[in-house]
Amino acid sequence: MANDQLPTNPLQHITTLGQLKKSGYKPRTVKAELRENLIRKLRLKEEVFPGIFGYDETVIPDLQRAILAGHHINLLGLRGQAKTRIARLLINLLDEWMPVVAGAELNDDPLQPLSVFAKNLIAEHGDNTPVAWMHRDERYTEKLATPDVSVADLIGDADPIKAATLKLPYSDERVIHFGLIPRAHRGIFVINELPDLQARIQVSLFNILQEGDIQIRGFKVRLPLDIQFVFTANPEDYTNRGSIVTPLKDRIDAQIITHYPKSIEIGKRITKQEARIKDEQKGVVTSNEIIHDLVEQVAVEARGSEFVDAKSGVSARLTISAYEQVVAGAERRALVNGEKTTYVRVGDFISAVPAITGKVELVYEGEQEGAGIVAEKLMGKAIRTLFLQYYPDPDKSKKLKNRPSPYKTVQEWFGNGNTLDLLHDASTADYKKALDQVPGLRDIVTELHPKETPEHTYFLMEFLLHGLAEHSLISRNRLTSGAQFKDLLSSMFTMPSFGGEDDEDEDDEEKPRKRR
């Protein structure tokens, strides 16, 4: 009988080696265990990797083929591509419970003992040898590769105190203090960011992957470890901290390349699943799909931006953090104004700059611009892209001779010298009052989107202003606590445009410098 056919809670039923033998239990390797449980899930049409989106036709089939083939796996991809999440989900393919020799540090199988301790214990007690049960969650070991990781950390080292106490030579297995890998026997061992592991440490993995033995301080110890290895790594042409040595790559059977979401919809599913939005926030803030689209579009724009290092990648954590800050910004506004509920605004999206500045690696040109300015430009491009999904293209409207531009009334109002300030912390009443003073703004929205709720209508009115600014029909200037909309021509002689430099910087340049 295999492990998965044992009682749900075997701890109460089988406690000795004799009872385990009578149950019909037969040992299986970890790879056989993963393979057989995967086959069962596939036949039952069960989801193998829940919560992983966008990989149904690429990464997951490759991963399943590697498991069926019994291969060690390397997940290769840029940051934020769910590599570690996939590795951790592999424990769902393990049996729920696994029998081990009680007290053995190498998780010895009672029918196939590996360590000297387990062998001596079985020789002494026979069928009365105590058996313990290990849950599959305990069979997963993960190590982040850093330059300070040593061979002793991963494999082990001779313990001089043990040797002196037991009066044994260093060549005796009983004086070894085993590292993480031997202690992961009969389980899954993951090394994250493998290129960061020093080359001499990578070399120590050769024999474990291929021959199944280890060497400690020149003494060869034959340990046929049963481990499913999973590695994660960034592409070698990106990381300048190190690389995977060629002989180690040769011993890793399957290299699976991950990727970013290939559509906005997949990105939104990931963000909605991963964003940590608290229940009290959900009760206060009402969101909409346009905000989700804007957040995802920022990542799309960043991945194609000339200011962002494409080799570094743009993590999915950017969209998750950005959406969390959008909701937090709306919640803060409600708290400041003493409002019990609020509707998300485009201004909340723009104020989420801090969630973006630390998530993108800039090239030289981007560094010259500044992280904050680059983030604002990416947000502006996201608004410009999505604007065309909800409103007519302003560029095409200009070319229509028989019909006036639908935005003419709005443009003329700003052209007459009027300005509109939309502050991030404005109350709902002040926000609506400000938008209502622009003639023609509501008419455009109600004509194109007549069935929207009042709150969403005001959101679309604000979105329309931002979109017109991105298409250079009106001007948008950055204020300390919000944005100011005005005529495009007049703005050229006053404040800098949104995403430009502050006036203070220009004033400072005009002031005479003091001598030191």
Short mmCIF file of C-alpha atoms in Angstrom, two decimals, residues 58-370:
data_model
loop_
_atom_site.label_atom_id
_atom_site.label_comp_id
_atom_site.label_asym_id
_atom_site.label_seq_id
_atom_site.Cartn_x
_atom_site.Cartn_y
_atom_site.Cartn_z
CA THR A 58 3.52 27.39 -21.48
CA VAL A 59 5.16 26.89 -18.10
CA ILE A 60 2.75 24.44 -16.44
CA PRO A 61 2.82 21.84 -19.28
CA ASP A 62 6.64 22.02 -19.27
CA LEU A 63 6.66 21.58 -15.52
CA GLN A 64 4.32 18.59 -15.68
CA ARG A 65 6.47 16.95 -18.33
CA ALA A 66 9.55 17.44 -16.15
CA ILE A 67 7.81 15.82 -13.17
CA LEU A 68 6.60 12.89 -15.26
CA ALA A 69 10.17 12.43 -16.52
CA GLY A 70 11.58 12.57 -12.98
CA HIS A 71 13.80 15.57 -13.68
CA HIS A 72 15.48 18.12 -11.47
CA ILE A 73 14.11 21.54 -12.45
CA ASN A 74 15.48 25.04 -12.96
CA LEU A 75 12.91 27.84 -13.28
CA LEU A 76 14.56 30.60 -15.29
CA GLY A 77 12.97 34.02 -15.55
CA LEU A 78 12.96 37.67 -14.54
CA ARG A 79 11.85 38.80 -11.10
CA GLY A 80 8.20 38.62 -10.15
CA GLN A 81 7.27 35.69 -12.43
CA ALA A 82 5.98 33.34 -9.68
CA LYS A 83 9.02 31.06 -9.74
CA THR A 84 9.13 30.56 -5.97
CA ARG A 85 5.34 30.27 -5.79
CA ILE A 86 5.44 27.41 -8.29
CA ALA A 87 8.20 25.64 -6.35
CA ARG A 88 6.23 25.88 -3.11
CA LEU A 89 3.11 24.46 -4.75
CA LEU A 90 4.98 21.25 -5.55
CA ILE A 91 4.35 20.07 -1.99
CA ASN A 92 0.71 19.50 -3.02
CA LEU A 93 1.97 16.59 -5.14
CA LEU A 94 3.50 14.86 -2.11
CA ASP A 95 1.62 12.33 0.01
CA GLU A 96 -0.01 13.97 3.00
CA TRP A 97 1.87 11.79 5.50
CA MET A 98 5.19 9.97 5.32
CA PRO A 99 6.56 7.40 7.82
CA VAL A 100 10.02 8.06 9.29
CA VAL A 101 12.18 6.42 11.92
CA ALA A 102 11.41 8.36 15.10
CA GLY A 103 14.33 10.59 16.12
CA ALA A 104 16.31 10.17 12.87
CA GLU A 105 17.62 13.51 11.58
CA LEU A 106 17.68 12.36 7.94
CA ASN A 107 13.98 11.44 7.77
CA ASP A 108 14.91 7.78 7.26
CA ASP A 109 12.38 5.44 5.69
CA PRO A 110 11.78 2.63 8.25
CA LEU A 111 12.08 0.04 5.48
CA GLN A 112 15.10 1.69 3.83
CA PRO A 113 17.17 3.32 6.60
CA LEU A 114 19.94 5.65 5.46
CA SER A 115 21.71 6.99 8.54
CA VAL A 116 23.82 5.04 11.02
CA PHE A 117 21.45 6.12 13.79
CA ALA A 118 18.39 4.60 12.07
CA LYS A 119 20.19 1.41 11.11
CA ASN A 120 21.44 0.87 14.67
CA LEU A 121 18.01 1.63 16.13
CA ILE A 122 16.29 -0.90 13.86
CA ALA A 123 18.99 -3.47 14.55
CA GLU A 124 18.40 -3.02 18.28
CA HIS A 125 14.59 -2.87 18.43
CA GLY A 126 13.48 -4.72 15.29
CA ASP A 127 9.73 -4.53 14.72
CA ASN A 128 9.36 -2.47 17.89
CA THR A 129 11.32 0.42 16.34
CA PRO A 130 9.22 3.56 16.87
CA VAL A 131 7.76 5.13 13.74
CA ALA A 132 6.78 8.80 13.46
CA TRP A 133 4.81 10.55 10.76
CA MET A 134 5.89 13.61 8.84
CA HIS A 135 3.39 15.92 7.13
CA ARG A 136 4.15 17.00 3.59
CA ASP A 137 4.50 20.65 4.67
CA GLU A 138 7.60 19.61 6.65
CA ARG A 139 9.18 18.02 3.58
CA TYR A 140 9.83 21.31 1.81
CA THR A 141 13.17 23.07 2.36
CA GLU A 142 14.08 26.40 0.78
CA LYS A 143 17.39 28.24 0.80
CA LEU A 144 18.08 31.67 -0.65
CA ALA A 145 21.48 31.64 -2.32
CA THR A 146 23.73 34.39 -1.03
CA PRO A 147 27.50 34.88 -1.40
CA ASP A 148 28.05 33.87 2.26
CA VAL A 149 26.45 30.42 1.92
CA SER A 150 29.02 27.72 2.70
CA VAL A 151 29.39 24.03 1.99
CA ALA A 152 28.77 23.39 5.67
CA ASP A 153 25.40 25.16 5.40
CA LEU A 154 24.25 23.05 2.49
CA ILE A 155 25.95 19.69 3.00
CA GLY A 156 27.48 19.61 6.47
CA ASP A 157 30.75 19.51 8.37
CA ALA A 158 32.59 17.33 10.83
CA ASP A 159 31.78 18.27 14.42
CA PRO A 160 35.00 18.16 16.49
CA ILE A 161 33.02 18.09 19.74
CA LYS A 162 31.14 14.99 18.62
CA ALA A 163 34.35 13.39 17.50
CA ALA A 164 36.02 14.07 20.86
CA THR A 165 33.00 13.00 22.92
CA LEU A 166 32.37 9.79 21.02
CA LYS A 167 36.12 9.17 20.50
CA LEU A 168 35.61 8.68 16.79
CA PRO A 169 37.70 9.76 13.75
CA TYR A 170 36.46 12.46 11.39
CA SER A 171 35.88 9.80 8.74
CA ASP A 172 33.05 8.29 10.84
CA GLU A 173 29.61 9.40 9.69
CA ARG A 174 28.42 9.77 13.28
CA VAL A 175 30.54 12.91 13.85
CA ILE A 176 29.01 14.76 10.90
CA HIS A 177 26.70 17.70 11.52
CA PHE A 178 24.51 17.44 8.44
CA GLY A 179 23.51 20.53 6.45
CA LEU A 180 20.21 21.48 4.84
CA ILE A 181 20.40 19.13 1.86
CA PRO A 182 20.87 15.83 3.75
CA ARG A 183 18.15 16.92 6.19
CA ALA A 184 15.83 17.40 3.18
CA HIS A 185 16.12 13.65 2.38
CA ARG A 186 12.82 12.33 0.97
CA GLY A 187 11.60 15.84 0.28
CA ILE A 188 11.82 18.87 -2.02
CA PHE A 189 14.85 21.16 -1.80
CA VAL A 190 14.73 24.58 -3.44
CA ILE A 191 17.64 26.97 -4.00
CA ASN A 192 16.44 30.44 -4.94
CA GLU A 193 18.64 32.71 -7.09
CA LEU A 194 21.12 29.96 -7.94
CA PRO A 195 23.57 32.27 -9.81
CA ASP A 196 24.23 34.11 -6.54
CA LEU A 197 25.76 30.93 -5.11
CA GLN A 198 29.55 31.05 -5.35
CA ALA A 199 31.02 28.79 -8.03
CA ARG A 200 32.94 26.66 -5.52
CA ILE A 201 29.68 26.02 -3.63
CA GLN A 202 27.88 25.10 -6.85
CA VAL A 203 30.62 22.53 -7.49
CA SER A 204 29.72 20.80 -4.21
CA LEU A 205 26.30 19.98 -5.68
CA PHE A 206 27.70 17.95 -8.59
CA ASN A 207 27.93 14.59 -6.86
CA ILE A 208 24.65 15.00 -4.97
CA LEU A 209 22.77 15.56 -8.22
CA GLN A 210 24.49 12.80 -10.17
CA GLU A 211 26.24 10.17 -8.03
CA GLY A 212 24.40 10.53 -4.73
CA ASP A 213 27.45 10.86 -2.47
CA ILE A 214 28.93 13.75 -0.49
CA GLN A 215 32.45 14.70 0.59
CA ILE A 216 33.19 16.43 3.88
CA ARG A 217 36.73 17.53 4.71
CA GLY A 218 38.15 15.04 2.24
CA PHE A 219 36.17 12.08 3.58
CA LYS A 220 33.76 10.49 1.13
CA VAL A 221 30.40 9.53 2.62
CA ARG A 222 28.07 7.45 0.53
CA LEU A 223 24.57 8.86 1.08
CA PRO A 224 22.07 7.96 -1.66
CA LEU A 225 19.88 10.95 -0.88
CA ASP A 226 16.37 10.97 -2.31
CA ILE A 227 15.61 14.62 -3.12
CA GLN A 228 13.67 16.53 -5.75
CA PHE A 229 15.80 19.59 -6.51
CA VAL A 230 14.22 22.79 -7.80
CA PHE A 231 16.31 25.86 -8.62
CA THR A 232 15.26 29.39 -9.55
CA ALA A 233 17.42 31.87 -11.41
CA ASN A 234 17.39 35.10 -13.38
CA PRO A 235 18.75 35.01 -16.94
CA GLU A 236 22.54 35.00 -16.87
CA ASP A 237 22.80 37.95 -19.21
CA TYR A 238 21.04 40.07 -16.59
CA THR A 239 22.69 39.12 -13.32
CA ASN A 240 26.24 40.38 -13.02
CA ARG A 241 26.61 38.86 -9.58
CA GLY A 242 27.41 35.41 -10.89
CA SER A 243 26.24 32.63 -13.16
CA ILE A 244 25.42 28.95 -13.08
CA VAL A 245 28.56 26.95 -13.76
CA THR A 246 28.29 24.84 -16.89
CA PRO A 247 28.73 21.37 -15.30
CA LEU A 248 25.92 22.16 -12.84
CA LYS A 249 23.62 23.28 -15.64
CA ASP A 250 24.42 20.00 -17.36
CA ARG A 251 23.21 18.08 -14.31
CA ILE A 252 19.90 19.98 -14.04
CA ASP A 253 17.61 18.01 -16.32
CA ALA A 254 14.92 20.57 -17.20
CA GLN A 255 15.25 24.34 -17.57
CA ILE A 256 11.81 25.96 -17.76
CA ILE A 257 11.54 29.58 -18.89
CA THR A 258 8.90 31.72 -17.19
CA HIS A 259 7.42 34.97 -18.49
CA TYR A 260 5.23 37.94 -17.56
CA PRO A 261 1.44 37.97 -18.13
CA LYS A 262 0.68 38.19 -21.82
CA SER A 263 -2.57 40.15 -21.36
CA ILE A 264 -4.04 42.82 -19.11
CA GLU A 265 -6.78 40.41 -18.00
CA ILE A 266 -4.28 37.85 -16.70
CA GLY A 267 -2.36 40.59 -14.94
CA LYS A 268 -5.56 41.79 -13.25
CA ARG A 269 -6.35 38.29 -11.98
CA ILE A 270 -2.91 38.05 -10.43
CA THR A 271 -3.13 41.50 -8.83
CA LYS A 272 -6.63 40.90 -7.44
CA GLN A 273 -5.51 37.60 -5.97
CA GLU A 274 -2.29 38.87 -4.42
CA ALA A 275 -3.24 42.41 -3.31
CA ARG A 276 -3.69 42.55 0.46
CA ILE A 277 -6.86 44.61 0.68
CA LYS A 278 -8.31 44.52 4.19
CA ASP A 279 -12.00 43.95 4.83
CA GLU A 280 -12.41 47.40 6.38
CA GLN A 281 -10.85 48.93 3.24
CA LYS A 282 -13.32 47.05 1.05
CA GLY A 283 -16.14 48.49 3.15
CA VAL A 284 -14.87 52.05 2.71
CA VAL A 285 -13.46 52.15 -0.84
CA THR A 286 -15.40 51.27 -3.98
CA SER A 287 -13.14 50.48 -6.93
CA ASN A 288 -13.71 49.86 -10.64
CA GLU A 289 -12.17 48.02 -13.55
CA ILE A 290 -10.60 51.12 -15.10
CA ILE A 291 -8.35 51.55 -12.07
CA HIS A 292 -7.30 47.90 -12.33
CA ASP A 293 -6.59 48.39 -16.04
CA LEU A 294 -4.55 51.53 -15.37
CA VAL A 295 -2.43 49.77 -12.76
CA GLU A 296 -1.71 46.86 -15.11
CA GLN A 297 -1.02 49.18 -18.02
CA VAL A 298 1.72 50.91 -16.01
CA ALA A 299 3.62 47.61 -15.90
CA VAL A 300 3.09 47.13 -19.64
CA GLU A 301 4.39 50.64 -20.34
CA ALA A 302 7.37 50.11 -18.03
CA ARG A 303 8.38 46.89 -19.77
CA GLY A 304 8.57 48.77 -23.07
CA SER A 305 9.99 52.04 -21.75
CA GLU A 306 13.33 53.40 -22.90
CA PHE A 307 13.97 54.57 -19.33
CA VAL A 308 13.63 51.10 -17.75
CA ASP A 309 16.21 48.31 -17.94
CA ALA A 310 14.47 45.57 -19.92
CA LYS A 311 16.96 42.94 -18.72
CA SER A 312 15.98 43.62 -15.12
CA GLY A 313 12.29 43.19 -15.80
CA VAL A 314 9.26 44.72 -14.13
CA SER A 315 7.95 42.53 -11.34
CA ALA A 316 4.27 41.70 -10.83
CA ARG A 317 4.85 43.13 -7.35
CA LEU A 318 4.71 46.59 -8.97
CA THR A 319 1.05 46.25 -9.87
CA ILE A 320 0.21 44.60 -6.54
CA SER A 321 1.86 47.36 -4.51
CA ALA A 322 0.43 50.09 -6.76
CA TYR A 323 -3.13 48.84 -6.37
CA GLU A 324 -2.71 48.52 -2.60
CA GLN A 325 -1.56 52.15 -2.50
CA VAL A 326 -4.47 53.28 -4.69
CA VAL A 327 -6.93 51.78 -2.22
CA ALA A 328 -4.95 53.11 0.76
CA GLY A 329 -4.96 56.60 -0.77
CA ALA A 330 -8.74 56.54 -1.18
CA GLU A 331 -9.14 55.23 2.37
CA ARG A 332 -6.92 58.00 3.76
CA ARG A 333 -8.99 60.63 1.98
CA ALA A 334 -12.17 59.24 3.52
CA LEU A 335 -10.58 59.30 6.96
CA VAL A 336 -9.31 62.86 6.56
CA ASN A 337 -12.75 64.11 5.48
CA GLY A 338 -14.72 62.05 7.99
CA GLU A 339 -16.51 60.12 5.24
CA LYS A 340 -17.70 56.56 5.77
CA THR A 341 -17.37 55.59 2.10
CA THR A 342 -15.59 56.91 -0.97
CA TYR A 343 -15.19 56.09 -4.65
CA VAL A 344 -11.73 55.60 -6.09
CA ARG A 345 -10.37 58.43 -8.27
CA VAL A 346 -7.77 58.84 -11.00
CA GLY A 347 -5.92 61.06 -8.51
CA ASP A 348 -5.53 58.03 -6.22
CA PHE A 349 -3.84 56.24 -9.09
CA ILE A 350 -1.45 59.12 -9.76
CA SER A 351 -0.58 59.46 -6.06
CA ALA A 352 0.67 55.84 -6.03
CA VAL A 353 4.06 56.92 -7.42
CA PRO A 354 5.99 55.51 -4.38
CA ALA A 355 4.83 52.01 -5.28
CA ILE A 356 6.48 52.32 -8.70
CA THR A 357 9.74 54.17 -8.08
CA GLY A 358 11.31 51.28 -6.18
CA LYS A 359 10.08 48.56 -8.51
CA VAL A 360 11.80 49.60 -11.74
CA GLU A 361 15.49 49.46 -12.55
CA LEU A 362 16.37 52.54 -14.57
CA VAL A 363 18.95 52.85 -17.33
CA TYR A 364 21.22 55.90 -17.50
CA GLU A 365 18.62 58.06 -19.25
CA GLY A 366 16.06 57.13 -16.62
CA GLU A 367 18.44 58.02 -13.81
CA GLN A 368 18.93 61.40 -15.43
CA GLU A 369 15.19 61.96 -15.51
CA GLY A 370 14.68 60.79 -11.94
#
